[in-house]
Coordinates of C-alpha atoms in Angstrom, one line a residue:
Chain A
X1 CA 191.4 59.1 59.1
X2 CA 192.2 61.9 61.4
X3 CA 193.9 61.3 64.6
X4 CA 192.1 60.7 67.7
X5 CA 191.7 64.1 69.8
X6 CA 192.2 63.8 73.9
X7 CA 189.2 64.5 75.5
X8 CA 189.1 65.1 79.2
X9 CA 187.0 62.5 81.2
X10 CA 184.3 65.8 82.5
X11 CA 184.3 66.6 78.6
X12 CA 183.2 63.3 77.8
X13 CA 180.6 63.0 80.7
X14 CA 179.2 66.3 79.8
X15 CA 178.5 65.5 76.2
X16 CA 177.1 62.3 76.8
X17 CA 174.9 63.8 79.3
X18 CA 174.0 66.9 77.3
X19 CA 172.9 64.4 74.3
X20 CA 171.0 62.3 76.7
X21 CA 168.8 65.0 78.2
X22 CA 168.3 66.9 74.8
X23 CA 166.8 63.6 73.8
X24 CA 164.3 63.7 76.5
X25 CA 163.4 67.0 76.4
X26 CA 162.2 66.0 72.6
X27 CA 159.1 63.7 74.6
X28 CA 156.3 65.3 76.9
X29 CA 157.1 65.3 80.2
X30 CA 154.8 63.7 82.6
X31 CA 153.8 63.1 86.1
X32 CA 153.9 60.5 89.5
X33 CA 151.9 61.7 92.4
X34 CA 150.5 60.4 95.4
X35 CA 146.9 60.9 96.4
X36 CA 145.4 59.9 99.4
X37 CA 144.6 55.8 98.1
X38 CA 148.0 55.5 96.1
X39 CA 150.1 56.9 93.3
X40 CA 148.4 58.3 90.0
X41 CA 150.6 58.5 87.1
X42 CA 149.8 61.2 84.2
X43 CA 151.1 62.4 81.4
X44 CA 150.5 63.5 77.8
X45 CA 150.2 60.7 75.4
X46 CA 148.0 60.9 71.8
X47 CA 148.5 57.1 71.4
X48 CA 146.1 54.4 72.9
X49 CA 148.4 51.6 72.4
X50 CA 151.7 52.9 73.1
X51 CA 151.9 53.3 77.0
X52 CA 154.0 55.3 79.0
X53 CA 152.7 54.0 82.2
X54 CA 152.6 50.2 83.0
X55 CA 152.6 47.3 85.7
X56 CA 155.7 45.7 86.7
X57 CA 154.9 43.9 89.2
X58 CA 151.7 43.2 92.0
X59 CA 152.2 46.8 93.7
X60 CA 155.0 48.3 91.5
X61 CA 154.2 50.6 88.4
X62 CA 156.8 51.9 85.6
X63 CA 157.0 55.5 84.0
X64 CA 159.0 57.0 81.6
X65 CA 159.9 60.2 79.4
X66 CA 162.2 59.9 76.6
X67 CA 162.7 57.5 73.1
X68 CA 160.1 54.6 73.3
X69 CA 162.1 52.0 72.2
X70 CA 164.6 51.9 75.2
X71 CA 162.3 52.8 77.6
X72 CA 160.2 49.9 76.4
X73 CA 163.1 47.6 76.5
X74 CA 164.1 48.6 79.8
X75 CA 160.5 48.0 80.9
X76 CA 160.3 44.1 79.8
X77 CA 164.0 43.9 81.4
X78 CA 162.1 44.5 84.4
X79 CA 159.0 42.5 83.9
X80 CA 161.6 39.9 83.5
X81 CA 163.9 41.0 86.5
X82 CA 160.5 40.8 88.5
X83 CA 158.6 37.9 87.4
X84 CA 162.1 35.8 87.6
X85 CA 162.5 37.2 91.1
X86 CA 159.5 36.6 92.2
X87 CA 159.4 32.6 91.1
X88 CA 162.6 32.1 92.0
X89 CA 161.4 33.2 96.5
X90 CA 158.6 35.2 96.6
X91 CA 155.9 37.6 95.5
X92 CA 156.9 39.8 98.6
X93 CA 160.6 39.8 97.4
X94 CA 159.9 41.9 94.6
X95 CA 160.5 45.7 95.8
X96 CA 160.5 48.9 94.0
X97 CA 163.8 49.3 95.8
X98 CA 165.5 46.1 94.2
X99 CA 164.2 47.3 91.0
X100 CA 165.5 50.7 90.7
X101 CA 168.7 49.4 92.0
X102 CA 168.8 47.0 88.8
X103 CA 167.7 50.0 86.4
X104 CA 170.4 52.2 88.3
X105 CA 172.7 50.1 87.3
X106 CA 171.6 49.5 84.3
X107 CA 171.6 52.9 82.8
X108 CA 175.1 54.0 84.6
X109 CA 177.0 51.3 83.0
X110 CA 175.2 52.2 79.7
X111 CA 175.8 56.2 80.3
X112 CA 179.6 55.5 81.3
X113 CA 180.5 53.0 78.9
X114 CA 182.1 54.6 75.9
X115 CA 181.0 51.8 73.5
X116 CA 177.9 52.3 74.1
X117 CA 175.2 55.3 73.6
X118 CA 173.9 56.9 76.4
X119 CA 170.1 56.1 76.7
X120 CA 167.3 58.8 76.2
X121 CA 165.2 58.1 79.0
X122 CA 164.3 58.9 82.4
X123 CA 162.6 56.8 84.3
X124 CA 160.3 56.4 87.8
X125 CA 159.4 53.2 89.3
X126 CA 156.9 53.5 92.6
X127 CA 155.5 50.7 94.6
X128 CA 152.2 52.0 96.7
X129 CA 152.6 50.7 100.1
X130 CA 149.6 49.3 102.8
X131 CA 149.5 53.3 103.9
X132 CA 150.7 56.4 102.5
X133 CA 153.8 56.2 104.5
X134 CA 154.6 53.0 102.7
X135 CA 154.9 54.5 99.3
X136 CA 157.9 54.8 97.2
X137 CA 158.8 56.7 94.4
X138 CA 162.1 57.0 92.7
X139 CA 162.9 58.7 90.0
X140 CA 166.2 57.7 87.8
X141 CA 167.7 60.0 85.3
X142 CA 169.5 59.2 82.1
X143 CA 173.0 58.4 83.9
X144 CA 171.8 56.2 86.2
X145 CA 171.4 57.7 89.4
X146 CA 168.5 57.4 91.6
X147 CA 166.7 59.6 93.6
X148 CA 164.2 58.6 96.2
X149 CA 161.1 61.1 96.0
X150 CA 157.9 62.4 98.0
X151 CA 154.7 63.3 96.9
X152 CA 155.1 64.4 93.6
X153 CA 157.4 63.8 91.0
X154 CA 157.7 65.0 87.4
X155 CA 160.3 63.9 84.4
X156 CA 160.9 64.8 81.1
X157 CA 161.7 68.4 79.2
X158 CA 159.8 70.2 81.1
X159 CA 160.4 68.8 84.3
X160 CA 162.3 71.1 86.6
X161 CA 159.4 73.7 86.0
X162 CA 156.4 71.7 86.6
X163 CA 158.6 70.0 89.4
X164 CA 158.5 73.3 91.3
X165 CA 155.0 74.1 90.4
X166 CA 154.1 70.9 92.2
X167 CA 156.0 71.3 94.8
X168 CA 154.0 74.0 96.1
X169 CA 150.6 73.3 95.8
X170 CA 150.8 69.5 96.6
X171 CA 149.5 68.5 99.8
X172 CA 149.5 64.7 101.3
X173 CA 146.3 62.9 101.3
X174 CA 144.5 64.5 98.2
X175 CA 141.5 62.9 96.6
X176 CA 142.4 61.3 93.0
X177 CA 140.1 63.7 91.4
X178 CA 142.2 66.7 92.9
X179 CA 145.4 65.0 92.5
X180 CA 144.5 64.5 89.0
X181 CA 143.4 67.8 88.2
X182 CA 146.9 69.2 89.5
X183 CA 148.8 67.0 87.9
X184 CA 146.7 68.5 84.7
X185 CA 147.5 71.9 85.1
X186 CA 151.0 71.3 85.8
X187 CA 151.3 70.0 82.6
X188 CA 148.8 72.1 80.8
X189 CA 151.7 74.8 81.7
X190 CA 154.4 75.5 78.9
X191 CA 157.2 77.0 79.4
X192 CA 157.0 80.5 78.7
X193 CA 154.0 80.6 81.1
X194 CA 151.2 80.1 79.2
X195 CA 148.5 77.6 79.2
X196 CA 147.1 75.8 77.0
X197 CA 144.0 72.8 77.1
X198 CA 144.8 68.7 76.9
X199 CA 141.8 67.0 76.2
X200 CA 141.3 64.1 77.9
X201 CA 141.6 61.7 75.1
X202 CA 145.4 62.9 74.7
X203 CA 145.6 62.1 78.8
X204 CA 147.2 58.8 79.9
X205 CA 146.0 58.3 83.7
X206 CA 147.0 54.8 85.9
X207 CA 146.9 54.8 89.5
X208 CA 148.7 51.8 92.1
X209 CA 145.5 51.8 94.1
X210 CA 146.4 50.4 97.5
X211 CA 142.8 50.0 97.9
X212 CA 142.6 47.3 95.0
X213 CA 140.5 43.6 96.6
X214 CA 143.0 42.4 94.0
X215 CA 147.0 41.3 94.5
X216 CA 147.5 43.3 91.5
X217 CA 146.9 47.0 92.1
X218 CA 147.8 48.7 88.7
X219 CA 144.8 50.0 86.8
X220 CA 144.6 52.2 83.7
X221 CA 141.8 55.1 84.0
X222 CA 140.1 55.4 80.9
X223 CA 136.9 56.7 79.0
X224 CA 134.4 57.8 81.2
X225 CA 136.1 57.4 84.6
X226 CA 138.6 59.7 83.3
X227 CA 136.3 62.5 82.2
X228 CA 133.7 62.5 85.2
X229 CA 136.9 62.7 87.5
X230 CA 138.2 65.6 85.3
X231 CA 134.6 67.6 85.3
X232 CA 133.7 67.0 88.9
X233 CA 134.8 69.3 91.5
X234 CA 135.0 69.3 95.1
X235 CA 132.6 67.3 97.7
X236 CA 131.0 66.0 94.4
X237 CA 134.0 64.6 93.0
X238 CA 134.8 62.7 96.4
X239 CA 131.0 61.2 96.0
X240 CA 131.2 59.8 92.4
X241 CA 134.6 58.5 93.1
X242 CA 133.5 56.8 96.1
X243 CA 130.7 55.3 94.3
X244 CA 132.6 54.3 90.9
X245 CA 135.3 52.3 93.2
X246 CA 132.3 50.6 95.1
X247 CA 130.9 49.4 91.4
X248 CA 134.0 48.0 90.4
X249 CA 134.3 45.8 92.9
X250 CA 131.3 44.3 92.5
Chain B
X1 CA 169.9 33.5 91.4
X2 CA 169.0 37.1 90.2
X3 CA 169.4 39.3 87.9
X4 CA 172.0 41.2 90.8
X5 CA 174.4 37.8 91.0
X6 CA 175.6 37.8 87.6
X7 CA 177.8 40.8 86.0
X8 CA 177.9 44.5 87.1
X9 CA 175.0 44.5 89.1
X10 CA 172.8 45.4 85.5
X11 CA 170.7 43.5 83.8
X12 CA 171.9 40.7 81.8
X13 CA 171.7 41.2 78.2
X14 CA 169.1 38.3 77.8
X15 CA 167.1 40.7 80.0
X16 CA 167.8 43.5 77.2
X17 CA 167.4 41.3 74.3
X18 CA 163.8 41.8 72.6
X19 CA 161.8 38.1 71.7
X20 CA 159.2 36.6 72.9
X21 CA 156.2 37.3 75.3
X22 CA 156.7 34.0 76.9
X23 CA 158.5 34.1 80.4
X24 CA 158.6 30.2 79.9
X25 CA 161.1 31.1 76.8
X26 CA 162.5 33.5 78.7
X27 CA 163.3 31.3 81.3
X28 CA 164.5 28.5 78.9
X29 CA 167.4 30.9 77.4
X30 CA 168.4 32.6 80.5
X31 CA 168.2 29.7 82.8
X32 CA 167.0 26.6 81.3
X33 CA 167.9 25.1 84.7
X34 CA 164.9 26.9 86.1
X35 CA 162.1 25.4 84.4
X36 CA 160.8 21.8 85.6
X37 CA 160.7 19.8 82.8
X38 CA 163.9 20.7 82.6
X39 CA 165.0 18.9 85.8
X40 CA 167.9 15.8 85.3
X41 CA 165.9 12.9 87.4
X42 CA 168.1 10.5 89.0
X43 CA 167.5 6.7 87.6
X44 CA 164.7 5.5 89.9
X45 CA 163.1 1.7 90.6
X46 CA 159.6 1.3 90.9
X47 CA 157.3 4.8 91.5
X48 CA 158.1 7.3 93.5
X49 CA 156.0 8.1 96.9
X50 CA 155.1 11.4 96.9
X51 CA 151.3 13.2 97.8
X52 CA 148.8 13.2 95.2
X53 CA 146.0 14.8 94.6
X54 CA 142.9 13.7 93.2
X55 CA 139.3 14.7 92.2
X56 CA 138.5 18.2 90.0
X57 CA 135.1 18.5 88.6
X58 CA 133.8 21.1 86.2
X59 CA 130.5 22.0 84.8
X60 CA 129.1 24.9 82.5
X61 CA 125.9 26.8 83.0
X62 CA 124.2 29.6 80.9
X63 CA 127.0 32.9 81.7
X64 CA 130.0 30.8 83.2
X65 CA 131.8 27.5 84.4
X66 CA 131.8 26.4 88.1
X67 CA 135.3 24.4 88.8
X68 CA 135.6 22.7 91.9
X69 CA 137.9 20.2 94.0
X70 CA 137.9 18.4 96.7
X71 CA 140.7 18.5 99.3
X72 CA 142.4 15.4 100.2
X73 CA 145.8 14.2 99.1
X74 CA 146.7 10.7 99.5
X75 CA 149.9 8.9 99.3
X76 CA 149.3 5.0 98.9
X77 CA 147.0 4.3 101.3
X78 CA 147.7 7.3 103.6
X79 CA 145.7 10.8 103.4
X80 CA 148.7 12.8 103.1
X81 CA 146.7 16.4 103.7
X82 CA 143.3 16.8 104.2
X83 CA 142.8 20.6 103.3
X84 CA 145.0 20.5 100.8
X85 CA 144.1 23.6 97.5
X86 CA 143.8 22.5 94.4
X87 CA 142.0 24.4 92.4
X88 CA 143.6 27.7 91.6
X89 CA 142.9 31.3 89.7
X90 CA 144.7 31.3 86.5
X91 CA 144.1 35.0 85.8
X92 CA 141.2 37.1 86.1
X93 CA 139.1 34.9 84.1
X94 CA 140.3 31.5 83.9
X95 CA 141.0 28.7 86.6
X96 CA 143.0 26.0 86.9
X97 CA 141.9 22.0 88.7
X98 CA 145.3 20.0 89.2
X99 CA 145.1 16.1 89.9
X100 CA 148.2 13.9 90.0
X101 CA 151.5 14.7 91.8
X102 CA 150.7 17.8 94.0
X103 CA 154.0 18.7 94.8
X104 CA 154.8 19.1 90.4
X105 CA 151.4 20.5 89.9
X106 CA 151.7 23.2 92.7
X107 CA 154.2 24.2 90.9
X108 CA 153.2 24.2 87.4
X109 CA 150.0 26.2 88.2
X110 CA 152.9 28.6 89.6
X111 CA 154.4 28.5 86.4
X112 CA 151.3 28.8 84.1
X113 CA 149.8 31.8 86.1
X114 CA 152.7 33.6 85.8
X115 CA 153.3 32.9 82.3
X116 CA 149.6 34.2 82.0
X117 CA 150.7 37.4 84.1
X118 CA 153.9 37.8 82.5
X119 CA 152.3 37.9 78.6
X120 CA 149.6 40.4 80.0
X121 CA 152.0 43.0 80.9
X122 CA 154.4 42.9 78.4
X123 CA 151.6 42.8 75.7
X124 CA 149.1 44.7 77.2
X125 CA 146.5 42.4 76.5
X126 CA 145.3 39.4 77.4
X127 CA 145.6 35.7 75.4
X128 CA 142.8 34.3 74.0
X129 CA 141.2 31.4 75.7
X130 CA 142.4 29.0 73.4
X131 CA 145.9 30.5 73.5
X132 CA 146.2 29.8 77.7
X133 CA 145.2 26.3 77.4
X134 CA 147.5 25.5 74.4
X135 CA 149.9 27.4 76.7
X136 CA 148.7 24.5 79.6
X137 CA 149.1 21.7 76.9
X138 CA 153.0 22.6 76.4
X139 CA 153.6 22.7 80.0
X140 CA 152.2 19.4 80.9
X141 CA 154.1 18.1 77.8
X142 CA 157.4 18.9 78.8
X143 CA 156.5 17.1 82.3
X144 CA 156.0 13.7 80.2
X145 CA 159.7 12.2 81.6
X146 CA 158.5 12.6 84.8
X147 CA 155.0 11.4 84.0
X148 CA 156.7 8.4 83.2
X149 CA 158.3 7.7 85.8
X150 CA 154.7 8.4 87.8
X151 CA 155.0 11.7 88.6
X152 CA 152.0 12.7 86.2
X153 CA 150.1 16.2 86.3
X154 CA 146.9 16.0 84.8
X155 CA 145.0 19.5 85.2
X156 CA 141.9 19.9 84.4
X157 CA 141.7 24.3 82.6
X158 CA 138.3 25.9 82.7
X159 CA 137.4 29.9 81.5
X160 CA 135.6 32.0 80.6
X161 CA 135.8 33.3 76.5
X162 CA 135.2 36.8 76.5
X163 CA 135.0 36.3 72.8
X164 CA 132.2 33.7 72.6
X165 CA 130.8 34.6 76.0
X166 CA 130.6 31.7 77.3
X167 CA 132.3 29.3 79.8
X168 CA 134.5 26.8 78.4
X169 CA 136.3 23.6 79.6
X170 CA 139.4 21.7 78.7
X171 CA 140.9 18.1 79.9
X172 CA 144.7 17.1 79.1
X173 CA 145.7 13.7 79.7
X174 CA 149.4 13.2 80.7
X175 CA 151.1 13.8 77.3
X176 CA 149.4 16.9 76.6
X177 CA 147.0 16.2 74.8
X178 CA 144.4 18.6 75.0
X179 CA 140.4 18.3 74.2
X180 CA 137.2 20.7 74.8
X181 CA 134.8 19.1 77.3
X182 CA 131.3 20.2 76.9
X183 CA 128.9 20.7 79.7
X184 CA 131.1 18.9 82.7
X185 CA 134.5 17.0 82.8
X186 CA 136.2 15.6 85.5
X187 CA 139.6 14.6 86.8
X188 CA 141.7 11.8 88.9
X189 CA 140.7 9.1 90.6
X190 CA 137.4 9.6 91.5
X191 CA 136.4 11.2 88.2
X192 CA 134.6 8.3 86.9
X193 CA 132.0 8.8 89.8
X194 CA 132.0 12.2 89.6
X195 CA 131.5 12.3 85.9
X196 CA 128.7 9.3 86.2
X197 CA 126.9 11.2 88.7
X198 CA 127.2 14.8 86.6
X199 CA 125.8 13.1 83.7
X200 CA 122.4 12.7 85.3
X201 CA 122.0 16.1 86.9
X202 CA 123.7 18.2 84.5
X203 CA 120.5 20.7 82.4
X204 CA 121.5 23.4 79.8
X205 CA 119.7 25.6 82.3
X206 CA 121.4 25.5 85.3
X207 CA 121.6 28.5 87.4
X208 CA 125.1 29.5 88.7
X209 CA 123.4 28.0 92.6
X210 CA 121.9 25.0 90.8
X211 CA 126.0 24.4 89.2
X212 CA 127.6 24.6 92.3
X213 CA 125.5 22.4 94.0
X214 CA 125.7 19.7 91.0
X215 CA 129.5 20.1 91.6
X216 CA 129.0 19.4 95.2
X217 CA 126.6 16.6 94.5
X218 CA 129.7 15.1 92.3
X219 CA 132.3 15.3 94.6
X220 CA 130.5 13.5 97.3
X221 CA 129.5 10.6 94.9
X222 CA 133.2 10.3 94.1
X223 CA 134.5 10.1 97.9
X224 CA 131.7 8.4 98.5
X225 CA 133.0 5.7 95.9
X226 CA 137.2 6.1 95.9
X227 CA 138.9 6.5 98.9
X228 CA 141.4 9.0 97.6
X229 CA 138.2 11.1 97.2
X230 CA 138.1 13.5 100.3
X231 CA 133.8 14.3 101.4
X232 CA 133.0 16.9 103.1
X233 CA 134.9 17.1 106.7
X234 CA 132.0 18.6 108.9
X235 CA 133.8 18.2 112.1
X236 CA 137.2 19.9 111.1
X237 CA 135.2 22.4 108.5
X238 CA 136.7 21.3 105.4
X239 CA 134.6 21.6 102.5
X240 CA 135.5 21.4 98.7
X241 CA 136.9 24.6 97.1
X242 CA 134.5 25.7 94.7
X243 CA 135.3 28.4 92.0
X244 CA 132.9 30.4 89.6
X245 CA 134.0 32.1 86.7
X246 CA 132.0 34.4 84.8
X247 CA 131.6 37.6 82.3
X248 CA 132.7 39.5 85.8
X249 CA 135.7 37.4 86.5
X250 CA 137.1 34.3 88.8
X251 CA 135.7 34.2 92.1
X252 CA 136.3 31.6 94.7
X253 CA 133.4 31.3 97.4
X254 CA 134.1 32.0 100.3
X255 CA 134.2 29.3 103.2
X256 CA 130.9 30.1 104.4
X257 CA 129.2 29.8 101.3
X258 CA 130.7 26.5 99.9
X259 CA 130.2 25.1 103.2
X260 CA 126.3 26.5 103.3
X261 CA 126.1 24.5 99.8
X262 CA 128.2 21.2 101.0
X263 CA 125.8 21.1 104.3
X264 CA 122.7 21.2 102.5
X265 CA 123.8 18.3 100.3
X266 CA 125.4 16.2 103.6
X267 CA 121.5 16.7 104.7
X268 CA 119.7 15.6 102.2
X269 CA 122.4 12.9 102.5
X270 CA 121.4 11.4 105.5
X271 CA 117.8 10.7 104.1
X272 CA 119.0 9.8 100.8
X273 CA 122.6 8.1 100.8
X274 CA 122.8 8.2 97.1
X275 CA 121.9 11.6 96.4
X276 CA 119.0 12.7 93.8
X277 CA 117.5 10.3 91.8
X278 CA 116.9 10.4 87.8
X279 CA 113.7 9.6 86.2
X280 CA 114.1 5.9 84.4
X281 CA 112.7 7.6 81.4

């Protein structure tokens, strides 16, 4: 056995962060976004069953880029962490804020402890609010910081790019059809610049629609929805949409 | 309490650890302290004195089951609440009746919803029918110290089964025991009335109207005959909770419409006292 070799603290940090993000940048990136009704989440996915999107809690939805077993684990962690909280006082007591505070944590003491490795994931966790005002969105990277985001939001590889991309052309109070379709051609873009088609059955879409009868206002967009909302452009789109939301509440 | 209180601030390893879809099992590894059956009860003489409710009625029709209560809670010979709520969505398609000790059956339906919720979203799917009320069944078994002591739950689970398309209904008694009711069931104290009086109405053909109406007829034939049984309350506009539950989910009715259904009933009523008669043969 070799002796141990000093390495500086900002050595260490780096390496551990350089491993973590090469790790994301191996998944697809994907995509949070507010529309004018909520928060659509979308992203790239070929598998029906494993999800990247899913509910945590009444009004608060989970995302994440990266290696599916941790981010999977940290998604029942917080299942748990909400359900738990919410038994122990209230339904109201469980807040996107509370949760991303938990994950923060979670992941800096995993990233900064030495016995441990660093997870491969970055996460966002957004809780649609009564009115667009009200809506949260935070992202949290691999080391466990947390940033508190507007409008759009995109993690994984390619995120920086389609980040910036977004940043410029999205607009508050978008239908879900245009929203959606943005969100699409963000990621459609790779990045040398060229585009290239995802079908939708490769698309996993869920929206936190505040406009939900129910308490629970997670819902996956699948099949048919998906695809007219994708086809439809313009004053039409706003009509089906209207219409396919009145349906479902029947 | 929370995840926050114990350790760095990050989430306990039991949080971490994967096992099983259950937040009851959850719960009974990462606080065991939580869960009710788990509770130490002091020694106690005689019963305790504590609100409880009383009738739940149910009854199948062609597409769904129609669960319904009434809304009185007595203790001994005092109405403790007279709106009180005890019939309750499980999930999207099952519902849940409680009789016995409201304050322990509040919160078991508490419990059982969110162990319901909880299963659903780290799954992804739903259980089976079958699975949620032998999920009920375990619950009300590990009340049975407190049932004991005369603290007893005795729910009363109906559904719809997406799998057999059809509504289904299931009685417990206080130990857990579990057993499919066909066509109508009923619960508490004035069950025996209500169940008497569902007997004679129920048809295989009843229309989701003609079921809530039979569950209407029930509940006022078992106030009518136990005085834990709440009736309608005209004057303070209390009527019976009545719940549907079908291929397109639970719905509750809403006041005005279970208190169109409980008027009509109060009027035939007054020309009738004991409600529709059977044929002798």
């Amino acid at each position: 056995m070799s002796t141990p070799f000093y390495v500086s603290p900002q050595q260490a940090m780096a390496d551990r962060a350089e491993y973590a993000r090469k790790g994301i940048a191996r998944g697809r990136s994907l995509v949070v976004m507010q529309y004018a009704d909520g928060i659509v989440f979308v992203g790239e996915n070929p598998s029906r069953a494993l999800h990247k999107f899913s509910e945590i809690y009444d009004r608060i939805g989970f995302a994440a880029a990266g290696k599916y077993n941790e981010y999977e684990n940290l998604r029942i962690g917080g299942v748990r962490y909400a359900d738990l909280r919410g038994y122990t006082y209230d339904r109201d007591d469980v807040t996107a804020r509370g949760l991303a505070n938990v994950y923060a944590q979670t992941l800096g003491t995993i990233f900064s402890s030495a016995a441990e490795k660093p997870y491969e994931v970055e996460l966002v966790v957004a809780e649609v609010g009564e009115t667009p005002e009200g809506d949260q969105i935070y992202r949290l990277p691999h080391d466990g910081s947390i940033v508190d985001e507007h409008g759009s939001v995109a993690v994984g590889g390619n995120a920086e790019q389609i980040s910036s991309f977004l940043d410029q052309r999205h607009r508050d109070g978008m239908s879900l059809a245009e929203a959606l379709k943005l969100a699409v051609q963000a990621l459609s873009r790779d990045t040398n610049g060229s585009e290239r088609e995802i079908p939708a059955e490769r698309l996993e879409v869920a929206v936190l629609d505040r406009t939900r009868p129910q308490k629970r206002k997670f819902k996956r967009i699948v099949g048919r929805r998906l695809s007219r909302l994708l086809a439809a452009d313009g004053a039409a789109t706003e009509a089906e949409s209207a219409e396919e939301d009145g349906s479902e509440e029947e | 309490m929370e995840a926050n209180t114990r350790g760095t601030g990050r989430l306990p390893a039991a949080f971490l650890t994967p096992g099983s879809s259950s937040f009851m099992d959850f719960l009974s590894e990462h606080q065991p302290e939580m869960l009710p059956g788990n509770r130490q009860l002091p020694p106690t003489q005689g019963v305790i004195e504590a609100p409880h409710g009383t009738t739940i009625v149910a009854v199948t029709f062609p597409g769904g089951v129609v669960l319904a209560g009434d809304r009185r809670a007595t203790m001994g010979n005092i109405i403790a609440q007279r709106d009180i709520e005890k019939v309750f969505p499980a999930d999207e398609y099952s519902a849940v009746g409680i009789a016995g000790t409201a304050g322990l059956a509040v919160e078991m339906v508490k419990l059982f919803q969110l162990e319901l919720e909880h299963f659903e979203k780290v799954e992804g799917a739903q259980l089976s029918l079958e699975g949620k009320a032998n999920r009920l069944s375990t619950m009300i078994r590990s009340n049975l110290g407190m049932a004991m002591q005369g603290l007893a739950v005795v729910p009363l689970f109906a559904g719809y089964d997406l799998d057999r398309e059809k509504g289904r209904i299931f009685s417990y008694d206080v130990t857990g025991g579990r057993s499919e009711e066909h066509n109508f069931a009923a619960t508490g104290s004035g069950s025996i009335f209500a169940r008497g009086a569902m007997k004679k109405l129920f048809r295989d053909d009843l229309s989701e109207e003609q079921a809530t109406t039979l569950v209407v007829q029930a509940l006022y034939d078992a106030a009518d005959d136990d005085s834990a049984t709440g009736g309608p309350d005209v004057a303070r506009r209390i009527y019976p909770i009545i719940t549907v539950i079908t291929e397109d989910g639970f719905r509750r009715l809403t006041e005005g419409e279970s208190s169109e259904v409980a008027r009509a009933v109060l009027q035939r009523r007054l020309e009738e006292p004991d409600g529709p008669k059977a044929a002798l043969l």
